[in-house]
XYZ file of C-alpha atoms in Angstrom:
663
model
C -26.762 -58.048 -38.645
C -23.167 -56.751 -40.122
C -20.447 -56.261 -37.906
C -18.845 -53.453 -36.148
C -16.880 -51.377 -37.786
C -13.578 -51.011 -36.021
C -11.806 -47.645 -35.657
C -8.181 -47.226 -35.654
C -6.110 -44.283 -34.173
C -5.367 -42.737 -37.891
C -9.388 -42.582 -38.559
C -9.608 -40.778 -34.788
C -7.601 -38.181 -35.348
C -4.579 -39.872 -33.487
C -1.560 -40.244 -36.203
C -0.028 -36.769 -35.136
C -0.075 -37.049 -31.745
C 1.424 -39.044 -29.145
C -1.311 -41.613 -27.419
C -2.056 -39.766 -23.577
C -4.151 -42.947 -22.260
C -7.199 -40.297 -21.929
C -10.629 -41.396 -23.512
C -14.278 -39.023 -23.105
C -17.050 -40.906 -23.439
C -18.114 -40.136 -27.086
C -15.013 -41.789 -27.889
C -15.078 -44.826 -25.856
C -18.700 -45.456 -27.533
C -17.532 -44.847 -30.905
C -14.452 -47.474 -30.348
C -16.787 -50.589 -29.557
C -14.371 -51.387 -27.314
C -15.039 -55.348 -25.731
C -16.670 -55.331 -22.110
C -18.201 -52.118 -22.939
C -21.147 -50.348 -23.929
C -21.475 -48.948 -27.729
C -23.153 -45.799 -26.449
C -23.254 -42.979 -25.142
C -26.391 -43.055 -22.641
C -25.059 -46.635 -21.464
C -21.599 -45.741 -20.798
C -22.293 -42.574 -19.045
C -24.589 -44.985 -16.611
C -21.601 -47.604 -16.233
C -19.313 -44.586 -15.513
C -22.029 -43.237 -12.228
C -22.436 -46.544 -11.284
C -18.991 -47.345 -10.939
C -17.819 -44.031 -9.637
C -15.303 -43.604 -12.628
C -15.430 -39.556 -11.777
C -14.039 -40.645 -7.835
C -11.659 -43.269 -8.069
C -8.236 -43.020 -7.900
C -4.900 -44.451 -8.944
C -2.179 -45.467 -6.519
C -0.526 -42.413 -6.104
C -3.628 -40.857 -5.483
C -4.271 -38.796 -8.506
C -7.317 -38.764 -10.165
C -8.220 -41.120 -12.960
C -10.423 -38.393 -14.571
C -9.825 -34.692 -15.764
C -11.244 -31.878 -17.561
C -9.801 -32.043 -21.422
C -7.721 -29.068 -21.648
C -9.256 -26.028 -23.443
C -12.205 -24.126 -22.938
C -15.129 -26.109 -22.475
C -13.345 -29.430 -22.813
C -15.204 -32.231 -22.142
C -14.225 -34.842 -18.853
C -11.844 -37.607 -20.038
C -11.287 -41.038 -17.965
C -7.484 -42.948 -17.994
C -7.706 -46.076 -19.694
C -6.652 -47.855 -15.919
C -10.505 -47.503 -15.653
C -11.434 -50.108 -17.917
C -12.488 -53.312 -18.306
C -8.763 -56.143 -19.083
C -10.262 -56.524 -22.568
C -11.452 -53.018 -23.543
C -7.437 -52.257 -22.301
C -5.409 -54.988 -24.495
C -8.064 -54.191 -27.636
C -6.919 -50.123 -27.068
C -3.242 -51.387 -27.167
C -3.701 -53.597 -29.920
C -4.972 -50.762 -31.839
C -2.483 -48.222 -30.918
C -3.991 -46.420 -28.695
C -2.116 -46.393 -25.738
C 0.951 -48.378 -24.529
C 1.380 -51.281 -22.440
C 2.541 -49.114 -19.595
C -0.687 -47.024 -19.805
C -3.097 -50.135 -19.899
C -1.362 -51.545 -17.022
C -1.436 -48.556 -14.658
C -2.756 -49.651 -11.239
C -5.855 -48.551 -9.823
C -6.574 -47.957 -6.234
C -7.825 -50.863 -5.166
C -11.492 -51.275 -4.081
C -10.804 -51.065 -0.419
C -9.038 -48.035 -0.546
C -11.640 -46.702 -2.996
C -14.381 -47.864 -0.659
C -12.909 -45.854 2.155
C -12.169 -42.654 0.147
C -16.052 -42.766 -1.003
C -16.843 -43.341 2.635
C -14.527 -40.627 4.303
C -16.660 -38.161 1.738
C -19.938 -38.755 2.926
C -21.777 -36.298 5.505
C -21.770 -37.750 9.319
C -25.641 -38.380 8.440
C -24.152 -41.534 6.276
C -21.482 -41.997 8.798
C -23.598 -42.467 12.022
C -26.197 -44.776 10.597
C -23.204 -47.338 8.924
C -22.382 -47.360 13.062
C -25.618 -47.876 13.978
C -26.022 -51.274 11.320
C -22.051 -52.501 11.964
C -23.170 -52.759 15.940
C -26.170 -54.946 15.327
C -24.540 -57.034 12.433
C -21.682 -57.090 15.464
C -23.993 -58.394 17.877
C -25.016 -61.119 15.153
C -22.009 -62.495 15.195
C -21.164 -62.028 18.876
C -24.173 -63.815 19.804
C -23.608 -66.773 17.313
C -19.474 -67.271 17.622
C -19.400 -66.638 21.198
C -22.799 -67.265 23.202
C -23.415 -70.414 20.408
C -27.450 -69.022 19.110
C -28.098 -69.997 16.126
C -27.900 -67.667 13.248
C -32.119 -67.309 12.637
C -32.765 -67.012 16.228
C -30.031 -64.014 16.806
C -31.242 -62.397 13.609
C -34.816 -62.311 15.010
C -33.782 -61.427 18.736
C -31.459 -58.174 17.208
C -33.784 -57.152 14.821
C -36.515 -57.075 17.385
C -33.515 -55.230 19.689
C -33.365 -52.920 17.426
C -36.507 -52.295 15.856
C -35.830 -53.431 12.229
C -36.870 -56.430 10.444
C -35.109 -59.620 10.073
C -34.534 -59.472 5.919
C -33.254 -55.592 6.558
C -30.961 -57.332 8.881
C -30.001 -60.082 6.863
C -29.119 -57.542 4.314
C -26.866 -56.016 6.055
C -24.968 -59.530 6.931
C -24.803 -60.097 3.184
C -23.414 -56.965 2.423
C -20.388 -57.421 4.893
C -20.146 -61.067 3.254
C -16.577 -62.500 3.167
C -14.759 -59.430 3.677
C -12.001 -58.850 6.042
C -13.798 -57.311 9.672
C -12.143 -54.062 9.550
C -13.924 -52.941 6.017
C -17.262 -53.577 7.361
C -17.773 -49.919 7.912
C -17.646 -48.695 4.393
C -19.461 -51.610 3.487
C -23.009 -50.932 5.713
C -22.747 -47.579 4.830
C -26.145 -46.525 2.643
C -25.668 -45.908 -0.734
C -28.699 -44.034 -1.875
C -28.837 -42.773 -5.361
C -30.585 -39.951 -7.104
C -33.875 -40.260 -8.958
C -32.574 -42.069 -12.289
C -31.927 -40.721 -15.184
C -31.062 -36.971 -16.081
C -32.910 -34.919 -18.072
C -31.843 -33.992 -21.279
C -31.679 -30.377 -22.156
C -31.598 -29.037 -25.674
C -28.210 -27.427 -25.929
C -29.606 -24.248 -27.171
C -31.993 -23.559 -24.119
C -28.789 -24.849 -22.394
C -26.486 -21.926 -23.845
C -29.553 -19.219 -23.137
C -29.815 -20.122 -19.819
C -26.502 -20.245 -18.392
C -25.752 -17.032 -20.494
C -28.750 -15.212 -18.291
C -27.968 -16.750 -15.296
C -24.065 -15.943 -15.238
C -24.295 -12.128 -15.484
C -23.184 -9.498 -12.885
C -26.580 -8.664 -12.350
C -27.183 -11.830 -10.835
C -30.835 -13.067 -11.696
C -32.528 -15.319 -9.673
C -32.725 -18.968 -11.907
C -36.592 -18.445 -11.711
C -36.003 -15.097 -13.859
C -33.269 -17.299 -16.552
C -36.004 -20.334 -16.446
C -38.448 -18.096 -18.141
C -36.785 -16.629 -20.491
C -35.583 -20.423 -21.505
C -39.611 -21.145 -21.378
C -40.508 -18.400 -23.780
C -37.617 -19.601 -25.891
C -38.840 -22.703 -26.149
C -42.246 -22.046 -26.527
C -41.262 -20.241 -29.658
C -39.306 -22.789 -31.071
C -42.019 -25.326 -30.408
C -40.094 -27.901 -28.081
C -40.640 -28.988 -24.799
C -38.184 -27.646 -21.818
C -37.194 -29.716 -19.051
C -37.964 -28.531 -15.397
C -35.867 -26.103 -13.293
C -34.223 -28.275 -11.349
C -32.829 -30.261 -14.096
C -30.867 -26.858 -15.162
C -29.926 -26.094 -11.663
C -28.241 -29.767 -11.144
C -26.494 -29.023 -14.320
C -25.253 -25.994 -13.305
C -24.021 -27.604 -10.086
C -22.481 -30.295 -12.300
C -20.900 -28.381 -15.277
C -19.905 -24.712 -13.956
C -16.831 -24.540 -11.662
C -17.549 -22.617 -8.287
C -15.576 -19.757 -9.200
C -16.866 -18.957 -12.592
C -20.238 -18.894 -10.755
C -18.525 -16.435 -8.312
C -16.347 -14.256 -11.171
C -19.270 -14.102 -13.705
C -22.333 -13.213 -10.861
C -20.430 -11.226 -8.386
C -17.063 -9.964 -10.030
C -13.323 -10.211 -9.459
C -13.363 -8.503 -6.387
C -15.431 -11.119 -4.835
C -13.642 -13.849 -6.151
C -10.419 -12.892 -4.381
C -12.285 -13.180 -1.394
C -12.450 -16.630 -2.285
C -8.427 -16.917 -1.657
C -6.429 -16.995 1.319
C -4.717 -13.971 1.766
C -1.471 -13.381 2.624
C -0.790 -13.268 6.234
C 2.439 -11.178 7.056
C 4.121 -11.080 10.270
C 6.613 -8.318 11.520
C 9.045 -10.122 13.830
C 11.814 -9.382 10.950
C 11.290 -5.621 11.134
C 11.859 -3.196 14.042
C 10.212 0.124 15.011
C 10.629 3.280 12.757
C 11.694 1.104 9.945
C 8.208 0.732 8.441
C 5.386 3.268 8.729
C 1.710 3.799 6.914
C 0.015 6.728 6.007
C -3.370 7.192 5.285
C -6.519 9.322 5.207
C -9.880 8.934 7.316
C -13.022 10.822 6.767
C -15.280 10.961 9.884
C -19.153 10.610 9.319
C -19.595 13.416 11.730
C -20.809 17.120 10.884
C -17.753 19.242 12.204
C -18.522 23.028 11.847
C -15.927 24.809 9.164
C -13.509 26.241 10.838
C -13.694 29.497 8.287
C -17.098 29.512 7.291
C -18.951 27.921 9.815
C -20.494 25.429 7.370
C -21.340 21.884 8.162
C -18.442 19.398 7.158
C -17.217 16.119 7.329
C -13.138 16.147 8.866
C -10.699 14.433 7.537
C -7.820 12.518 9.621
C -4.292 12.092 8.164
C -2.174 9.852 10.036
C 1.154 7.997 10.083
C 0.937 4.519 12.031
C 4.427 2.650 12.843
C 4.009 -0.962 11.225
C 5.903 -2.762 14.106
C 3.863 -1.337 17.302
C 0.630 -0.074 15.462
C 1.509 2.942 17.559
C 0.391 6.494 15.774
C 2.960 8.695 15.408
C 1.643 11.406 13.937
C -1.742 13.318 12.812
C -3.560 16.107 11.783
C -7.518 17.336 11.053
C -7.808 19.064 7.990
C -11.300 19.970 5.780
C -10.074 17.610 3.643
C -7.415 15.462 2.338
C -4.908 17.953 0.694
C -1.237 17.927 0.225
C -0.481 20.997 2.949
C -2.234 18.626 5.378
C -0.568 15.799 4.340
C 2.750 17.414 4.598
C 2.780 18.768 7.817
C 2.029 15.364 9.142
C 5.143 14.021 7.613
C 6.934 17.103 9.151
C 5.618 16.499 12.790
C 6.967 12.697 12.229
C 10.280 13.746 11.442
C 10.304 16.601 14.006
C 9.257 14.103 16.779
C 10.334 10.913 15.524
C 12.684 10.708 12.946
C 12.905 9.687 9.135
C 12.013 6.175 8.733
C 13.669 4.231 6.366
C 10.674 2.746 4.476
C 6.605 4.105 4.135
C 3.708 2.408 2.040
C 1.288 5.540 0.343
C -1.574 5.403 -0.813
C -1.743 6.102 -4.594
C -4.763 9.484 -3.628
C -3.512 12.794 -5.032
C -2.836 14.266 -1.921
C 0.221 11.274 -1.105
C 1.660 11.682 -4.549
C 1.998 15.178 -5.287
C 5.385 16.094 -5.968
C 6.006 18.118 -3.172
C 5.876 14.590 -1.351
C 6.846 12.333 -3.872
C 8.371 14.364 -6.869
C 11.280 12.324 -8.430
C 10.558 8.996 -7.618
C 10.544 5.970 -9.844
C 7.588 4.216 -9.233
C 5.246 7.639 -9.368
C 2.699 6.989 -11.518
C 0.384 9.955 -10.693
C -0.105 13.312 -12.565
C 2.706 13.813 -15.184
C 6.110 13.145 -14.521
C 9.087 15.401 -16.013
C 12.549 15.224 -15.574
C 13.302 18.474 -14.751
C 10.497 18.156 -11.538
C 12.089 18.971 -8.253
C 12.754 16.093 -6.162
C 9.920 15.821 -3.529
C 10.406 15.826 0.273
C 10.023 11.717 1.247
C 12.606 11.591 -2.031
C 15.386 14.124 -0.872
C 14.986 12.534 2.419
C 15.771 9.251 1.009
C 12.400 7.202 2.125
C 11.762 4.327 -0.037
C 8.375 4.735 -0.923
C 5.739 1.842 -1.668
C 2.696 2.170 -2.979
C -0.287 0.644 -1.509
C -2.879 -1.348 -3.917
C -5.912 0.701 -4.744
C -9.381 -0.253 -3.216
C -7.499 -3.159 -1.485
C -8.102 -2.161 2.564
C -5.407 -5.077 3.748
C -2.378 -3.320 2.177
C -2.589 -0.793 4.659
C -2.434 -1.989 8.292
C -3.472 1.423 9.351
C -6.837 0.700 8.297
C -7.445 -1.678 11.312
C -7.031 1.870 13.372
C -9.432 3.712 11.811
C -12.203 1.220 12.532
C -11.345 1.779 16.240
C -11.463 5.238 16.015
C -14.632 5.082 14.226
C -16.559 3.411 17.076
C -14.496 5.755 19.877
C -14.722 8.883 18.068
C -17.461 9.478 15.519
C -19.653 7.273 18.240
C -18.706 8.843 20.859
C -21.264 10.587 22.967
C -19.765 13.570 22.826
C -20.887 13.768 19.611
C -24.172 12.611 19.790
C -26.542 14.302 17.105
C -23.586 14.826 15.017
C -22.637 11.510 13.688
C -24.269 10.571 10.498
C -24.056 6.967 9.796
C -21.564 5.022 7.347
C -24.235 4.575 4.941
C -27.255 5.855 3.372
C -29.160 2.873 4.928
C -27.373 2.883 8.380
C -27.948 6.598 9.218
C -29.322 7.857 12.782
C -32.622 9.414 13.804
C -30.993 11.990 15.006
C -28.182 12.739 12.420
C -27.751 16.192 11.457
C -29.302 17.861 15.063
C -26.252 19.240 15.763
C -22.471 20.122 14.399
C -19.403 20.289 16.971
C -16.982 23.176 16.767
C -13.580 22.652 14.972
C -11.432 23.026 18.153
C -13.781 21.218 20.002
C -13.410 18.015 17.414
C -9.684 18.439 17.136
C -9.164 18.309 20.958
C -11.255 15.045 21.451
C -9.084 13.425 18.240
C -5.765 14.328 20.086
C -7.176 12.659 23.339
C -8.829 9.206 21.720
C -5.859 8.758 19.825
C -3.311 9.313 22.382
C -5.816 6.874 24.811
C -6.002 4.298 21.532
C -1.984 4.395 21.930
C -1.833 3.645 25.296
C -4.752 1.290 25.333
C -3.447 -2.346 27.336
C -4.399 -5.405 27.195
C -3.798 -5.852 22.956
C -3.556 -9.178 21.777
C -2.189 -11.154 18.785
C 1.568 -10.498 17.368
C 3.647 -10.144 20.152
C 1.597 -7.546 22.294
C 0.958 -10.196 25.095
C -1.503 -7.718 26.412
C 0.919 -4.805 26.411
C 0.170 -1.144 24.560
C 0.889 0.101 21.311
C 3.083 2.569 23.048
C 4.855 0.344 25.352
C 5.780 -2.059 22.061
C 7.237 0.961 20.673
C 9.225 2.184 23.454
C 10.523 -1.230 23.931
C 11.550 -1.315 20.212
C 13.274 2.059 20.071
C 15.370 1.559 22.820
C 17.433 -0.864 20.804
C 16.906 0.875 16.981
C 18.979 3.583 15.552
C 16.546 6.274 13.869
C 18.013 9.117 11.825
C 16.952 12.569 12.969
C 16.550 15.637 10.406
C 18.897 18.195 10.322
C 17.509 21.937 10.730
C 17.435 22.489 6.863
C 15.203 19.358 6.146
C 13.190 20.380 8.861
C 13.019 23.417 7.181
C 12.341 22.066 3.955
C 9.574 19.787 5.383
C 7.778 22.656 6.506
C 8.108 24.166 2.823
C 6.204 23.423 -0.222
C 7.964 23.329 -3.189
C 7.332 24.431 -6.748
C 9.225 24.533 -10.137
C 9.122 27.934 -11.067
C 10.572 30.304 -14.141
C 11.839 33.659 -13.353
C 10.485 36.435 -15.424
C 12.469 36.884 -18.802
C 13.122 40.768 -17.938
C 12.659 41.164 -14.272
C 13.328 37.934 -13.193
C 10.685 37.998 -10.606
C 8.849 35.228 -9.271
C 4.832 34.502 -9.735
C 3.387 31.942 -7.482
C -0.149 31.467 -6.648
C -1.270 34.705 -8.002
C 1.456 36.685 -5.707
C 5.000 38.070 -6.999
C 8.187 37.661 -5.108
C 11.648 39.404 -6.421
C 14.939 40.588 -4.961
C 17.969 42.019 -6.725
C 19.535 38.398 -7.061
C 16.630 37.566 -9.514
C 18.641 39.130 -12.015
C 20.504 35.887 -12.255
C 17.464 33.603 -12.897
C 15.965 35.954 -15.537
C 14.543 33.283 -17.846
C 15.629 30.361 -15.824
C 13.788 27.345 -14.289
C 14.233 26.765 -10.499
C 13.001 25.613 -7.199
C 10.863 27.210 -5.005
C 9.709 26.435 -1.494
C 7.432 28.307 0.870
C 4.692 28.152 3.397
C 1.863 27.427 1.762
C 0.048 28.793 4.756
C 1.841 32.162 4.192
C 2.198 33.428 1.183
C 2.507 36.813 1.798
C 6.430 36.855 3.380
C 9.059 35.553 1.115
C 10.079 32.376 -0.844
C 13.217 30.577 -0.424
C 14.959 29.958 -4.258
C 17.645 26.930 -5.045
C 19.383 25.925 -8.238
C 18.218 22.578 -10.339
C 21.114 21.053 -8.153
C 19.557 21.884 -4.833
C 21.838 24.582 -3.663
C 20.072 27.432 -1.503
C 20.465 30.817 -4.248
C 18.752 33.664 -2.295
C 15.369 34.852 -0.391
C 13.130 36.804 -2.299
C 10.279 39.052 -0.365
C 6.419 39.305 -1.950
C 5.828 42.169 -4.136
C 3.007 43.737 -2.820
C -0.501 45.126 -4.658
C -1.647 48.552 -4.426
C -4.734 50.247 -5.030
C -4.900 52.250 -8.160
C -5.539 55.627 -6.413
C -2.616 54.706 -3.385
C 0.384 57.106 -3.998
C 2.407 54.910 -1.257
C 2.697 52.410 -3.602
C 3.992 54.538 -6.835
C 6.756 55.851 -3.931
C 8.073 52.064 -3.277
C 8.212 51.403 -7.134
C 10.233 54.773 -8.049
C 12.576 54.150 -5.130
C 13.063 50.675 -6.231
C 14.103 51.377 -9.911
C 16.498 54.281 -8.351
C 18.100 51.729 -5.855
C 18.512 49.767 -9.334
C 19.553 52.252 -10.991
C 22.101 53.519 -8.789
C 23.646 50.365 -7.757
C 23.768 50.064 -12.120
C 26.130 52.885 -11.966
C 28.509 52.291 -9.138
C 28.812 48.510 -10.440
C 29.417 50.616 -13.929
C 32.322 53.177 -12.426
C 33.850 50.054 -10.659
C 34.320 48.117 -13.880
C 37.036 51.234 -14.738
C 35.788 50.895 -18.158
C 38.139 52.989 -20.956
C 36.142 56.473 -22.113
C 34.494 56.229 -25.968
C 36.998 58.944 -27.297
C 40.160 57.294 -26.112
C 38.202 54.074 -27.828
C 38.166 56.520 -31.466
C 41.740 57.387 -30.616
C 43.087 54.170 -30.176
C 41.167 52.890 -33.255
C 42.571 55.808 -35.633
C 46.209 55.070 -34.830
C 45.886 51.323 -35.754
C 47.501 51.095 -39.130
C 45.110 50.248 -41.684
C 45.083 47.212 -43.362
C 46.690 47.383 -46.860
C 43.516 46.701 -49.780
C 43.469 43.487 -50.469
C 44.467 42.148 -54.447
C 41.954 40.508 -56.195
C 42.781 36.495 -56.750
C 42.847 35.577 -60.626
C 41.340 32.872 -61.735
C 42.742 29.632 -63.457
C 40.478 30.413 -66.911
C 37.213 32.419 -67.948
C 34.856 31.278 -69.770
C 32.172 33.758 -71.594
C 28.011 32.882 -70.454
C 25.767 33.122 -73.892
C 23.589 35.323 -73.160
C 19.591 34.323 -74.167
C 20.025 36.776 -77.722
C 23.118 35.695 -78.841
C 22.455 32.216 -78.812
C 18.799 33.077 -80.647
C 21.441 35.308 -83.754
C 23.997 32.458 -84.078
C 20.762 30.026 -84.221
C 18.879 31.678 -86.786
C 19.948 31.302 -90.627
C 20.789 34.522 -92.527
C 17.606 35.617 -94.452
C 17.896 35.734 -98.483
C 18.061 39.202 -100.329
C 15.147 40.120 -102.281
C 14.194 39.171 -106.165
C 14.870 43.065 -108.943
C 11.120 42.250 -109.005
C 10.302 42.476 -105.644
C 12.555 45.606 -105.288
C 10.939 47.162 -108.748
C 7.301 46.679 -107.286
C 8.680 48.388 -103.761
C 10.276 51.287 -105.599
C 7.385 51.729 -107.544
C 4.891 51.511 -104.346
C 7.278 54.159 -103.454
C 8.053 56.553 -106.615
C 11.107 55.730 -107.241
C 12.738 54.911 -110.558
C 12.668 50.693 -111.383
C 15.950 48.964 -111.661
C 17.037 47.674 -114.365
C 17.001 43.579 -114.766
């Protein structure tokens, strides 16, 4: 047999890299080191028998790791290898002396680490074995009983064979008595040889099984079985695939590929926030909740599911303001904010959902972090920006970002499922609907009164636990905090702005009238904004009164009343328009008279008396150049024709009947 070929770093791909002291099973097999098997299978069995995957260094670090990179194999540190193998690696230049001298945890420490990772069943069995061995030791050392007799007596008492007890005594050997427990623990191993799975079948199985559809293992195995039948190769048992999944694929990868990123986030500890560093009315959050209840529409009477919009103080969890609306509209949200600043004041910070109702320009126009609708530099300031409230956007589809979500869950139990709404509750999902759903619809005013009563009861309910509630209610916590907090109250102008919606409009180029939501608004002052953009504030609940007009800097300009429409046969409408025009003409004439304008005849007389300016002299150029015309250039360039000969002239004269010339 020829000598084994020795491999050096330059043949192993290490010539350009620093030695790391980490090797895979395949690399160790190729190196053919002394004291180690020279084939991959034998090395894998050696690593399993000696528990290379579990052994640690003195600092507690594992001596095995995944090689960096996608799908990298497992590699082992040189400290796991026999001394002869380490010395050979140093001689060939694969690792340094320091790497080879790295000490792993002692055998005893590794044994106790292994024992700590075992289930209670193994630990309890180890304890029973220790009691039996200790009983034998007690009889032989203290009672001076022969060892064979002691073993037979203890074996009979515990219902085991003497041979078994002798094997336990042999297991502890001469080890220190404090280490007997892990030595006596049963070390059962699996069924031996690992089934070999063809790589193509393994790739097919894990690709099919790691899908968001989350097919069962049997279905993915059936795909593999059909492919193996086509290829004409044997396929291992389904358990072999499942064991390889557990052995090679990270559990986080399984969750991500079969359940999605949102499910993976649930397996990571979430942040736990404290409110000890904030005061009441410092941070609030707002959100909407659609009730699973059928309520009669206030206008049409048709059954709908109403929406509750509420603002909660984060420090005390008290719901400070709320409104029930047909939907989560901007108007409803605006009124809730108006109630908040009117009753309690202006908060410093607010957490908003990124819904269309909360991110509308009426509320958050001009905010730097507003990522809804088209943002224009000339957009008017929204209510929150004008009041100086710091806006924070909640993470989309993440209920933990809004503490008020917890309150909605409580109110669902006390409102939607209350006895007063029995028969109107629709259930919170298609598979969770009560049998009597849709049998009645609640009156709108009756439902709003129930919501008001239950929210006040929610705030006043005592016995709250968690945080620093200590059995107090949300009202009590809020009142105590408010007594030591400075709250900013709005002015009358700010309160009026809160109750009014805002839009940016352009006055008509000729009349200056403002067109808003199908209505027209005009006053004499509109002549100042003809063709210009202005900010218009109005009450969306009453569009048939007036609007308030502001310039770009926010200064108040004037109020413009609505222009009413009139029927085609309505004579009164024509009279109104005629009077309006007459008033404008009269006012314009008065302005013209007050301007004390000069009469046109006087202007003509003044112009005639003014001495006329003399006729200006034409300046002379320094030199004149005659530009040649096209004909003159041709005449100069063309050569002068030669005169006709005497013979030619005689032929011409003969043709004309004239006498010939004498040559």
